[in-house]
Amino acid sequence: MAQLWGGRFTKKTDDLVKKFNDSLPYDRRLYPQDIRGSIVHATMLGKQGIISDEEMRAIVSGLSGILHDIDSGKLPFTDEYEDIHSFVEANLIDRIGDAGKKLHTGRSRNDQVALDMKMYVRDEISEIRELLKSFLTEVVTVMEQNIDTFMPGFTHLQKAQPVTLAHHMGAYFEMFRRDRERLSDIAERMDLCPLGSGALAGTTYPLDRNFTARELGFNGPCRNSMDGVSDRDYLIEFLDALAICQMHLSRFSEEIIIWNSNEYRFVELDDAYSTGSSIMPQKKNPDIAELARGKTGRIYGALASILTTMKGIPLAYDKDMQEDKEMTFDAIDTVKTELPLFTDMIRTMRFRPEIMEASAKNGFTNATDAADYLVTKGVPFRDAHGIIGRMVLYCIDKSKALDDLSLEEFRQFSEKFDEDIYDAISLKTCVEKRLTTGAPSHQAMVDEIRACRDYLG
Ligand code: ARG
């Protein structure tokens, strides 16, 4: 018996319809959740006297056998079944006979699939949080090693003010930390069990929904059965969190690509994380970062897809909701592949402090500090800004950095300049004077890195 619902039909389903309607080709990955949900449901039915103890035991052991056989590959998925729920139930009935036919008492595939997907996402959230933790551990390691590695900070991709590599990586630490926290917020909000909602209106059997929820590790049962079968908000939030995380990975990729370019040479990707060209022998391309940047479209697509699918659905369950799976699975697989790749890519990447520092020195990144110097000598900031602006023009003309000018040259622009200007605009001073919380100075970063390590536990 491949179908669960043949009774009221006189004709066989059209082949194309079956193919279009079936979800087993992709929802098969929900089998551990589906079986676990069924085991708890059957246990609850037994406890409530809705089925006998003997039936309950037969169901539980039959389901455990199915789980074991799927795990070991002994029980293959065959495409006569519509979805994972039909597959498991039909197999159970084949194995244990009539008792198996009682499993679906007080339950619908609508609350069943709502449960399966929620448990699946809950498991994935904890796995992705762990992957993010490993990634953050690598980020903080780079920070620790580069507290005094000066580099230019950019705005508009133009050199702006000097920072350190630790500070720059610290910005990514914050982004991916928020991604992790966003995931735990979602896990907390979605922690209500839909099983027991039935098709939409609950059931007439005396189910113990609190028991089911507790046994399945939820905080409690969902509070409205129509919402229980049709809520996909948590999936939208989850895909939103993945989309943001992917956006961060994409920005990070973009910087790696720029930094790894011949013009920048701030980093060199390890051979194992680069690819070559079939025609140009000299090439070593950052394909992994580019591909990750490119995959952003899929994840945004998954989010746009589910938002669109859900927007016009009347309460309660409609088959449209089956579309919640494929792209979600794809988004999960994509992020779960990328995070370990990035963790290893930054671990093996060679940073080039000397090139970063030279770049910070020759791009007038200390111009703001030079203006601030004049302010300390009593020049109003707006005037100081104008003076340094003219000096930058002069330096560009002479192909010099501000630091290269003689004191006489400084004084041609303002009488206020003294010997101490050189120290005031050195890279080290520029960074070290930025002491406030969140700024790049050595001490601020040491404090910050300690807090990052505490967070990672
Ligand atoms: N495969 C379906 C899904 O993923 C399971 C629920 C089917 N329910 C129904 N009434 N047809 O949504």
GROMACS .gro file of C-alpha atoms and ligand atoms in nm:
model
  469
    1MET     CA    1   0.000   0.000   0.000
    2ALA     CA    2   0.187   0.305  -0.123
    3GLN     CA    3  -0.085   0.565  -0.062
    4LEU     CA    4  -0.243   0.657   0.268
    5TRP     CA    5  -0.567   0.785   0.122
    6GLY     CA    6  -0.695   0.551  -0.153
    7GLY     CA    7  -1.041   0.490   0.003
    8ARG     CA    8  -1.247   0.763  -0.160
    9PHE     CA    9  -1.078   0.730  -0.500
   10THR     CA   10  -1.180   0.508  -0.788
   11LYS     CA   11  -0.903   0.597  -1.028
   12LYS     CA   12  -0.527   0.574  -1.006
   13THR     CA   13  -0.336   0.902  -0.981
   14ASP     CA   14  -0.205   1.027  -1.312
   15ASP     CA   15   0.170   0.962  -1.342
   16LEU     CA   16   0.261   1.326  -1.396
   17VAL     CA   17   0.041   1.429  -1.106
   18LYS     CA   18   0.213   1.180  -0.882
   19LYS     CA   19   0.553   1.310  -0.984
   20PHE     CA   20   0.447   1.670  -0.932
   21ASN     CA   21   0.284   1.601  -0.598
   22ASP     CA   22   0.537   1.368  -0.436
   23SER     CA   23   0.785   1.507  -0.188
   24LEU     CA   24   0.970   1.188  -0.092
   25PRO     CA   25   1.262   1.269  -0.324
   26TYR     CA   26   1.354   1.555  -0.091
   27ASP     CA   27   1.164   1.517   0.237
   28ARG     CA   28   1.332   1.178   0.293
   29ARG     CA   29   1.596   1.365   0.487
   30LEU     CA   30   1.335   1.425   0.757
   31TYR     CA   31   1.320   1.054   0.843
   32PRO     CA   32   1.497   1.076   1.183
   33GLN     CA   33   1.263   1.354   1.295
   34ASP     CA   34   0.957   1.183   1.149
   35ILE     CA   35   1.031   0.858   1.328
   36ARG     CA   36   1.117   1.025   1.655
   37GLY     CA   37   0.790   1.221   1.643
   38SER     CA   38   0.597   0.902   1.572
   39ILE     CA   39   0.763   0.714   1.857
   40VAL     CA   40   0.664   0.987   2.103
   41HIS     CA   41   0.314   1.012   1.957
   42ALA     CA   42   0.263   0.636   1.994
   43THR     CA   43   0.403   0.641   2.347
   44MET     CA   44   0.158   0.916   2.437
   45LEU     CA   45  -0.134   0.728   2.276
   46GLY     CA   46  -0.041   0.425   2.490
   47LYS     CA   47  -0.004   0.627   2.806
   48GLN     CA   48  -0.347   0.783   2.749
   49GLY     CA   49  -0.507   0.445   2.686
   50ILE     CA   50  -0.598   0.543   2.329
   51ILE     CA   51  -0.411   0.237   2.206
   52SER     CA   52  -0.313  -0.066   2.415
   53ASP     CA   53   0.029  -0.104   2.575
   54GLU     CA   54   0.099  -0.397   2.353
   55GLU     CA   55   0.016  -0.199   2.038
   56MET     CA   56   0.225   0.088   2.163
   57ARG     CA   57   0.525  -0.140   2.218
   58ALA     CA   58   0.484  -0.301   1.877
   59ILE     CA   59   0.473   0.041   1.711
   60VAL     CA   60   0.774   0.173   1.900
   61SER     CA   61   0.987  -0.129   1.824
   62GLY     CA   62   0.871  -0.136   1.460
   63LEU     CA   63   0.965   0.231   1.422
   64SER     CA   64   1.302   0.179   1.588
   65GLY     CA   65   1.370  -0.103   1.341
   66ILE     CA   66   1.280   0.122   1.049
   67LEU     CA   67   1.510   0.394   1.180
   68HIS     CA   68   1.790   0.146   1.217
   69ASP     CA   69   1.736   0.001   0.870
   70ILE     CA   70   1.725   0.338   0.698
   71ASP     CA   71   2.039   0.446   0.885
   72SER     CA   72   2.225   0.134   0.779
   73GLY     CA   73   2.104   0.155   0.419
   74LYS     CA   74   1.912  -0.172   0.446
   75LEU     CA   75   1.581   0.001   0.381
   76PRO     CA   76   1.608   0.211   0.065
   77PHE     CA   77   1.360   0.483  -0.027
   78THR     CA   78   1.152   0.374  -0.322
   79ASP     CA   79   0.951   0.616  -0.523
   80GLU     CA   80   0.608   0.456  -0.501
   81TYR     CA   81   0.559   0.648  -0.175
   82GLU     CA   82   0.428   1.002  -0.171
   83ASP     CA   83   0.627   1.146   0.116
   84ILE     CA   84   0.836   1.047   0.415
   85HIS     CA   85   0.527   1.011   0.635
   86SER     CA   86   0.365   0.760   0.395
   87PHE     CA   87   0.693   0.578   0.356
   88VAL     CA   88   0.741   0.524   0.728
   89GLU     CA   89   0.378   0.439   0.801
   90ALA     CA   90   0.349   0.193   0.513
   91ASN     CA   91   0.670   0.022   0.619
   92LEU     CA   92   0.548   0.001   0.975
   93ILE     CA   93   0.225  -0.165   0.867
   94ASP     CA   94   0.422  -0.410   0.650
   95ARG     CA   95   0.635  -0.497   0.952
   96ILE     CA   96   0.387  -0.517   1.238
   97GLY     CA   97   0.045  -0.545   1.072
   98ASP     CA   98  -0.273  -0.403   1.226
   99ALA     CA   99  -0.112  -0.227   1.523
  100GLY     CA  100   0.075  -0.013   1.274
  101LYS     CA  101  -0.255   0.113   1.137
  102LYS     CA  102  -0.321   0.279   1.472
  103LEU     CA  103  -0.016   0.503   1.469
  104HIS     CA  104  -0.193   0.784   1.286
  105THR     CA  105  -0.474   0.804   1.548
  106GLY     CA  106  -0.528   1.165   1.654
  107ARG     CA  107  -0.275   1.294   1.407
  108SER     CA  108  -0.261   1.438   1.057
  109ARG     CA  109   0.023   1.474   0.815
  110ASN     CA  110  -0.032   1.846   0.858
  111ASP     CA  111   0.081   1.855   1.221
  112GLN     CA  112   0.329   1.575   1.149
  113VAL     CA  113   0.512   1.765   0.878
  114ALA     CA  114   0.499   2.086   1.081
  115LEU     CA  115   0.670   1.895   1.363
  116ASP     CA  116   0.928   1.723   1.141
  117MET     CA  117   1.039   2.044   0.978
  118LYS     CA  118   1.058   2.228   1.308
  119MET     CA  119   1.270   1.958   1.468
  120TYR     CA  120   1.490   1.945   1.162
  121VAL     CA  121   1.548   2.320   1.164
  122ARG     CA  122   1.607   2.311   1.539
  123ASP     CA  123   1.884   2.052   1.488
  124GLU     CA  124   2.032   2.248   1.200
  125ILE     CA  125   2.034   2.566   1.407
  126SER     CA  126   2.251   2.401   1.669
  127GLU     CA  127   2.486   2.260   1.406
  128ILE     CA  128   2.522   2.593   1.229
  129ARG     CA  129   2.582   2.765   1.564
  130GLU     CA  130   2.866   2.522   1.627
  131LEU     CA  131   3.013   2.585   1.281
  132LEU     CA  132   2.992   2.958   1.346
  133LYS     CA  133   3.170   2.906   1.674
  134SER     CA  134   3.461   2.730   1.504
  135PHE     CA  135   3.475   3.004   1.246
  136LEU     CA  136   3.475   3.274   1.515
  137THR     CA  137   3.751   3.090   1.699
  138GLU     CA  138   3.964   3.117   1.387
  139VAL     CA  139   3.876   3.485   1.347
  140VAL     CA  140   3.979   3.564   1.703
  141THR     CA  141   4.304   3.374   1.654
  142VAL     CA  142   4.390   3.601   1.362
  143MET     CA  143   4.299   3.897   1.582
  144GLU     CA  144   4.531   3.782   1.860
  145GLN     CA  145   4.819   3.747   1.617
  146ASN     CA  146   4.768   4.087   1.458
  147ILE     CA  147   4.705   4.340   1.733
  148ASP     CA  148   4.995   4.548   1.603
  149THR     CA  149   4.961   4.478   1.232
  150PHE     CA  150   4.887   4.818   1.085
  151MET     CA  151   4.678   4.847   0.773
  152PRO     CA  152   4.472   5.111   0.602
  153GLY     CA  153   4.107   5.128   0.700
  154PHE     CA  154   3.888   5.215   0.403
  155THR     CA  155   3.573   5.409   0.330
  156HIS     CA  156   3.446   5.421  -0.028
  157LEU     CA  157   3.731   5.173  -0.089
  158GLN     CA  158   3.963   5.472  -0.052
  159LYS     CA  159   4.224   5.469   0.218
  160ALA     CA  160   4.078   5.650   0.517
  161GLN     CA  161   4.250   5.608   0.853
  162PRO     CA  162   4.496   5.353   0.985
  163VAL     CA  163   4.359   5.054   1.172
  164THR     CA  164   4.501   4.713   1.253
  165LEU     CA  165   4.425   4.375   1.107
  166ALA     CA  166   4.295   4.272   1.450
  167HIS     CA  167   4.051   4.559   1.441
  168HIS     CA  168   3.938   4.482   1.087
  169MET     CA  169   3.883   4.114   1.171
  170GLY     CA  170   3.708   4.224   1.489
  171ALA     CA  171   3.435   4.378   1.273
  172TYR     CA  172   3.372   4.036   1.120
  173PHE     CA  173   3.372   3.880   1.463
  174GLU     CA  174   3.081   4.106   1.556
  175MET     CA  175   2.887   4.025   1.240
  176PHE     CA  176   2.916   3.650   1.280
  177ARG     CA  177   2.853   3.673   1.654
  178ARG     CA  178   2.521   3.844   1.574
  179ASP     CA  179   2.444   3.567   1.325
  180ARG     CA  180   2.491   3.311   1.600
  181GLU     CA  181   2.276   3.502   1.842
  182ARG     CA  182   2.007   3.555   1.583
  183LEU     CA  183   1.988   3.179   1.544
  184SER     CA  184   1.945   3.122   1.914
  185ASP     CA  185   1.672   3.389   1.932
  186ILE     CA  186   1.485   3.201   1.662
  187ALA     CA  187   1.534   2.866   1.836
  188GLU     CA  188   1.383   3.014   2.148
  189ARG     CA  189   1.081   3.165   1.973
  190MET     CA  190   1.000   2.852   1.771
  191ASP     CA  191   1.014   2.624   2.073
  192LEU     CA  192   0.645   2.521   2.073
  193CYS     CA  193   0.537   2.177   1.955
  194PRO     CA  194   0.280   2.159   1.672
  195LEU     CA  195   0.203   1.787   1.713
  196GLY     CA  196  -0.150   1.744   1.843
  197SER     CA  197  -0.287   2.020   1.622
  198GLY     CA  198  -0.434   1.747   1.400
  199ALA     CA  199  -0.534   1.849   1.051
  200LEU     CA  200  -0.621   2.197   1.178
  201ALA     CA  201  -0.877   2.176   1.458
  202GLY     CA  202  -0.712   1.960   1.721
  203THR     CA  203  -0.862   1.618   1.784
  204THR     CA  204  -1.136   1.448   1.981
  205TYR     CA  205  -0.892   1.202   2.141
  206PRO     CA  206  -0.763   1.282   2.489
  207LEU     CA  207  -0.409   1.359   2.377
  208ASP     CA  208  -0.156   1.472   2.635
  209ARG     CA  209   0.006   1.749   2.434
  210ASN     CA  210   0.226   1.859   2.721
  211PHE     CA  211   0.378   1.513   2.742
  212THR     CA  212   0.443   1.503   2.367
  213ALA     CA  213   0.597   1.849   2.369
  214ARG     CA  214   0.820   1.768   2.666
  215GLU     CA  215   0.936   1.433   2.528
  216LEU     CA  216   1.028   1.599   2.200
  217GLY     CA  217   1.229   1.864   2.380
  218PHE     CA  218   0.991   2.158   2.333
  219ASN     CA  219   0.897   2.420   2.585
  220GLY     CA  220   0.528   2.334   2.545
  221PRO     CA  221   0.254   2.273   2.288
  222CYS     CA  222   0.168   2.544   2.035
  223ARG     CA  223  -0.131   2.747   2.149
  224ASN     CA  224  -0.355   2.742   1.845
  225SER     CA  225  -0.400   2.433   1.629
  226MET     CA  226  -0.467   2.628   1.307
  227ASP     CA  227  -0.151   2.826   1.361
  228GLY     CA  228   0.027   2.504   1.460
  229VAL     CA  229  -0.020   2.343   1.118
  230SER     CA  230   0.028   2.657   0.912
  231ASP     CA  231   0.302   2.854   1.091
  232ARG     CA  232   0.614   2.882   0.881
  233ASP     CA  233   0.730   3.210   1.039
  234TYR     CA  234   1.021   3.035   1.204
  235LEU     CA  235   1.138   2.914   0.864
  236ILE     CA  236   1.121   3.264   0.726
  237GLU     CA  237   1.317   3.394   1.024
  238PHE     CA  238   1.565   3.111   0.985
  239LEU     CA  239   1.618   3.178   0.615
  240ASP     CA  240   1.647   3.546   0.696
  241ALA     CA  241   1.922   3.462   0.948
  242LEU     CA  242   2.096   3.245   0.688
  243ALA     CA  243   2.061   3.522   0.429
  244ILE     CA  244   2.225   3.771   0.664
  245CYS     CA  245   2.501   3.526   0.752
  246GLN     CA  246   2.554   3.460   0.381
  247MET     CA  247   2.565   3.834   0.316
  248HIS     CA  248   2.845   3.854   0.574
  249LEU     CA  249   3.028   3.565   0.409
  250SER     CA  250   2.987   3.741   0.077
  251ARG     CA  251   3.132   4.068   0.207
  252PHE     CA  252   3.417   3.876   0.361
  253SER     CA  253   3.471   3.695   0.029
  254GLU     CA  254   3.480   4.025  -0.153
  255GLU     CA  255   3.753   4.154   0.077
  256ILE     CA  256   3.955   3.836   0.046
  257ILE     CA  257   3.932   3.867  -0.332
  258ILE     CA  258   4.047   4.228  -0.321
  259TRP     CA  259   4.322   4.159  -0.068
  260ASN     CA  260   4.445   3.863  -0.268
  261SER     CA  261   4.461   4.063  -0.592
  262ASN     CA  262   4.797   4.151  -0.749
  263GLU     CA  263   4.734   4.518  -0.675
  264TYR     CA  264   4.677   4.470  -0.301
  265ARG     CA  265   4.868   4.156  -0.205
  266PHE     CA  266   4.756   4.196   0.158
  267VAL     CA  267   4.704   3.820   0.175
  268GLU     CA  268   4.803   3.514  -0.012
  269LEU     CA  269   4.556   3.229  -0.025
  270ASP     CA  270   4.695   2.887   0.036
  271ASP     CA  271   4.737   2.670  -0.274
  272ALA     CA  272   4.485   2.426  -0.133
  273TYR     CA  273   4.221   2.701  -0.131
  274SER     CA  274   4.288   2.844  -0.476
  275THR     CA  275   4.245   2.720  -0.829
  276GLY     CA  276   4.433   2.771  -1.152
  277SER     CA  277   4.348   2.876  -1.504
  278SER     CA  278   4.332   2.633  -1.796
  279ILE     CA  279   4.505   2.884  -2.023
  280MET     CA  280   4.699   3.136  -1.814
  281PRO     CA  281   4.978   2.951  -1.634
  282GLN     CA  282   5.052   3.234  -1.391
  283LYS     CA  283   4.704   3.243  -1.237
  284LYS     CA  284   4.607   3.148  -0.884
  285ASN     CA  285   4.245   3.242  -0.845
  286PRO     CA  286   4.034   3.292  -0.532
  287ASP     CA  287   3.752   3.079  -0.674
  288ILE     CA  288   3.628   2.961  -0.336
  289ALA     CA  289   3.563   3.314  -0.219
  290GLU     CA  290   3.408   3.403  -0.554
  291LEU     CA  291   3.183   3.099  -0.552
  292ALA     CA  292   3.071   3.176  -0.199
  293ARG     CA  293   2.996   3.535  -0.303
  294GLY     CA  294   2.804   3.396  -0.600
  295LYS     CA  295   2.599   3.155  -0.392
  296THR     CA  296   2.441   3.446  -0.208
  297GLY     CA  297   2.176   3.450  -0.480
  298ARG     CA  298   2.054   3.103  -0.385
  299ILE     CA  299   2.008   3.189  -0.021
  300TYR     CA  300   1.832   3.518  -0.090
  301GLY     CA  301   1.626   3.319  -0.341
  302ALA     CA  302   1.519   3.074  -0.071
  303LEU     CA  303   1.406   3.359   0.152
  304ALA     CA  304   1.220   3.537  -0.129
  305SER     CA  305   1.065   3.206  -0.229
  306ILE     CA  306   0.916   3.120   0.107
  307LEU     CA  307   0.797   3.474   0.170
  308THR     CA  308   0.618   3.463  -0.162
  309THR     CA  309   0.478   3.114  -0.110
  310MET     CA  310   0.330   3.209   0.225
  311LYS     CA  311   0.186   3.546   0.131
  312GLY     CA  312  -0.147   3.433  -0.011
  313ILE     CA  313  -0.222   3.114   0.176
  314PRO     CA  314  -0.555   3.099   0.356
  315LEU     CA  315  -0.564   2.921   0.692
  316ALA     CA  316  -0.486   2.652   0.769
  317TYR     CA  317  -0.270   2.398   0.580
  318ASP     CA  318  -0.242   2.419   0.201
  319LYS     CA  319  -0.018   2.213  -0.019
  320ASP     CA  320   0.173   2.525  -0.120
  321MET     CA  321   0.358   2.476   0.208
  322GLN     CA  322   0.533   2.169   0.075
  323GLU     CA  323   0.742   2.425  -0.114
  324ASP     CA  324   0.900   2.522   0.218
  325LYS     CA  325   1.152   2.239   0.191
  326GLU     CA  326   1.374   2.214  -0.113
  327MET     CA  327   1.515   2.564  -0.106
  328THR     CA  328   1.549   2.561   0.272
  329PHE     CA  329   1.751   2.241   0.248
  330ASP     CA  330   1.962   2.394  -0.025
  331ALA     CA  331   2.026   2.708   0.181
  332ILE     CA  332   2.125   2.498   0.484
  333ASP     CA  333   2.357   2.278   0.278
  334THR     CA  334   2.519   2.583   0.121
  335VAL     CA  335   2.592   2.762   0.448
  336LYS     CA  336   2.706   2.440   0.614
  337THR     CA  337   2.952   2.379   0.333
  338GLU     CA  338   3.083   2.733   0.331
  339LEU     CA  339   3.148   2.785   0.702
  340PRO     CA  340   3.409   2.510   0.745
  341LEU     CA  341   3.566   2.611   0.413
  342PHE     CA  342   3.605   2.968   0.534
  343THR     CA  343   3.736   2.853   0.869
  344ASP     CA  344   4.014   2.661   0.698
  345MET     CA  345   4.069   2.924   0.431
  346ILE     CA  346   4.151   3.194   0.686
  347ARG     CA  347   4.353   2.951   0.895
  348THR     CA  348   4.577   2.872   0.599
  349MET     CA  349   4.584   3.219   0.443
  350ARG     CA  350   4.911   3.410   0.468
  351PHE     CA  351   4.871   3.769   0.583
  352ARG     CA  352   5.138   4.014   0.465
  353PRO     CA  353   5.186   4.269   0.743
  354GLU     CA  354   5.470   4.450   0.567
  355ILE     CA  355   5.256   4.518   0.259
  356MET     CA  356   4.958   4.624   0.469
  357GLU     CA  357   5.173   4.862   0.670
  358ALA     CA  358   5.337   5.011   0.358
  359SER     CA  359   4.993   5.064   0.212
  360ALA     CA  360   4.876   5.240   0.528
  361LYS     CA  361   5.180   5.468   0.509
  362ASN     CA  362   5.141   5.589   0.154
  363GLY     CA  363   4.773   5.673   0.137
  364PHE     CA  364   4.750   5.980   0.364
  365THR     CA  365   4.568   5.770   0.623
  366ASN     CA  366   4.721   5.999   0.884
  367ALA     CA  367   4.571   6.318   0.734
  368THR     CA  368   4.297   6.336   0.999
  369ASP     CA  369   4.559   6.302   1.270
  370ALA     CA  370   4.766   6.578   1.112
  371ALA     CA  371   4.458   6.803   1.123
  372ASP     CA  372   4.394   6.701   1.484
  373TYR     CA  373   4.756   6.798   1.562
  374LEU     CA  374   4.690   7.152   1.442
  375VAL     CA  375   4.373   7.158   1.653
  376THR     CA  376   4.584   7.084   1.962
  377LYS     CA  377   4.793   7.389   1.865
  378GLY     CA  378   4.485   7.609   1.863
  379VAL     CA  379   4.384   7.598   1.497
  380PRO     CA  380   4.006   7.555   1.447
  381PHE     CA  381   3.931   7.214   1.295
  382ARG     CA  382   3.778   7.350   0.973
  383ASP     CA  383   4.092   7.559   0.905
  384ALA     CA  384   4.315   7.266   0.995
  385HIS     CA  385   4.120   7.049   0.749
  386GLY     CA  386   4.188   7.305   0.474
  387ILE     CA  387   4.559   7.331   0.554
  388ILE     CA  388   4.612   6.955   0.548
  389GLY     CA  389   4.407   6.929   0.230
  390ARG     CA  390   4.645   7.170   0.058
  391MET     CA  391   4.942   6.977   0.197
  392VAL     CA  392   4.802   6.653   0.053
  393LEU     CA  393   4.780   6.819  -0.288
  394TYR     CA  394   5.140   6.932  -0.250
  395CYS     CA  395   5.251   6.581  -0.152
  396ILE     CA  396   5.068   6.420  -0.444
  397ASP     CA  397   5.249   6.661  -0.673
  398LYS     CA  398   5.585   6.570  -0.516
  399SER     CA  399   5.501   6.198  -0.481
  400LYS     CA  400   5.563   6.214  -0.109
  401ALA     CA  401   5.384   6.108   0.208
  402LEU     CA  402   5.308   6.367   0.478
  403ASP     CA  403   5.573   6.201   0.695
  404ASP     CA  404   5.836   6.264   0.424
  405LEU     CA  405   5.805   6.642   0.436
  406SER     CA  406   6.076   6.846   0.607
  407LEU     CA  407   5.983   7.074   0.894
  408GLU     CA  408   6.040   7.371   0.662
  409GLU     CA  409   5.789   7.230   0.417
  410PHE     CA  410   5.539   7.175   0.702
  411ARG     CA  411   5.591   7.535   0.811
  412GLN     CA  412   5.520   7.668   0.463
  413PHE     CA  413   5.163   7.561   0.534
  414SER     CA  414   5.136   7.657   0.901
  415GLU     CA  415   5.363   7.814   1.159
  416LYS     CA  416   5.208   7.587   1.419
  417PHE     CA  417   5.401   7.280   1.308
  418ASP     CA  418   5.689   7.163   1.529
  419GLU     CA  419   5.924   6.864   1.550
  420ASP     CA  420   5.659   6.668   1.739
  421ILE     CA  421   5.445   6.650   1.422
  422TYR     CA  422   5.641   6.345   1.307
  423ASP     CA  423   5.553   6.146   1.614
  424ALA     CA  424   5.195   6.275   1.608
  425ILE     CA  425   5.131   6.136   1.261
  426SER     CA  426   5.325   5.811   1.281
  427LEU     CA  427   5.110   5.504   1.215
  428LYS     CA  428   5.172   5.380   1.565
  429THR     CA  429   5.054   5.704   1.726
  430CYS     CA  430   4.752   5.728   1.497
  431VAL     CA  431   4.639   5.385   1.608
  432GLU     CA  432   4.752   5.403   1.970
  433LYS     CA  433   4.566   5.727   2.036
  434ARG     CA  434   4.241   5.561   1.941
  435LEU     CA  435   4.178   5.425   2.286
  436THR     CA  436   3.804   5.434   2.325
  437THR     CA  437   3.602   5.115   2.346
  438GLY     CA  438   3.565   4.972   1.997
  439ALA     CA  439   3.870   5.156   1.860
  440PRO     CA  440   4.185   4.990   1.724
  441SER     CA  441   4.450   5.077   1.986
  442HIS     CA  442   4.654   4.794   2.131
  443GLN     CA  443   4.491   4.815   2.474
  444ALA     CA  444   4.136   4.849   2.339
  445MET     CA  445   4.194   4.542   2.123
  446VAL     CA  446   4.346   4.338   2.404
  447ASP     CA  447   4.033   4.407   2.609
  448GLU     CA  448   3.808   4.329   2.316
  449ILE     CA  449   3.984   4.005   2.231
  450ARG     CA  450   3.951   3.894   2.592
  451ALA     CA  451   3.575   3.958   2.570
  452CYS     CA  452   3.558   3.764   2.242
  453ARG     CA  453   3.736   3.468   2.402
  454ASP     CA  454   3.498   3.484   2.699
  455TYR     CA  455   3.204   3.477   2.460
  456LEU     CA  456   3.339   3.165   2.291
  457GLY     CA  457   3.380   3.005   2.634
  458ARG     N1  458   0.431   1.642   0.199
  458ARG     C1  459   0.344   1.732   0.268
  458ARG     C2  460   0.420   1.861   0.300
  458ARG     O1  461   0.535   1.861   0.292
  458ARG     C3  462   0.296   1.670   0.395
  458ARG     C4  463   0.164   1.718   0.438
  458ARG     C5  464   0.059   1.669   0.348
  458ARG     N2  465  -0.071   1.703   0.393
  458ARG     C6  466  -0.174   1.704   0.310
  458ARG     N3  467  -0.286   1.733   0.362
  458ARG     N4  468  -0.163   1.675   0.185
  458ARG     O2  469   0.362   1.961   0.330
   0.00000   0.00000   0.00000
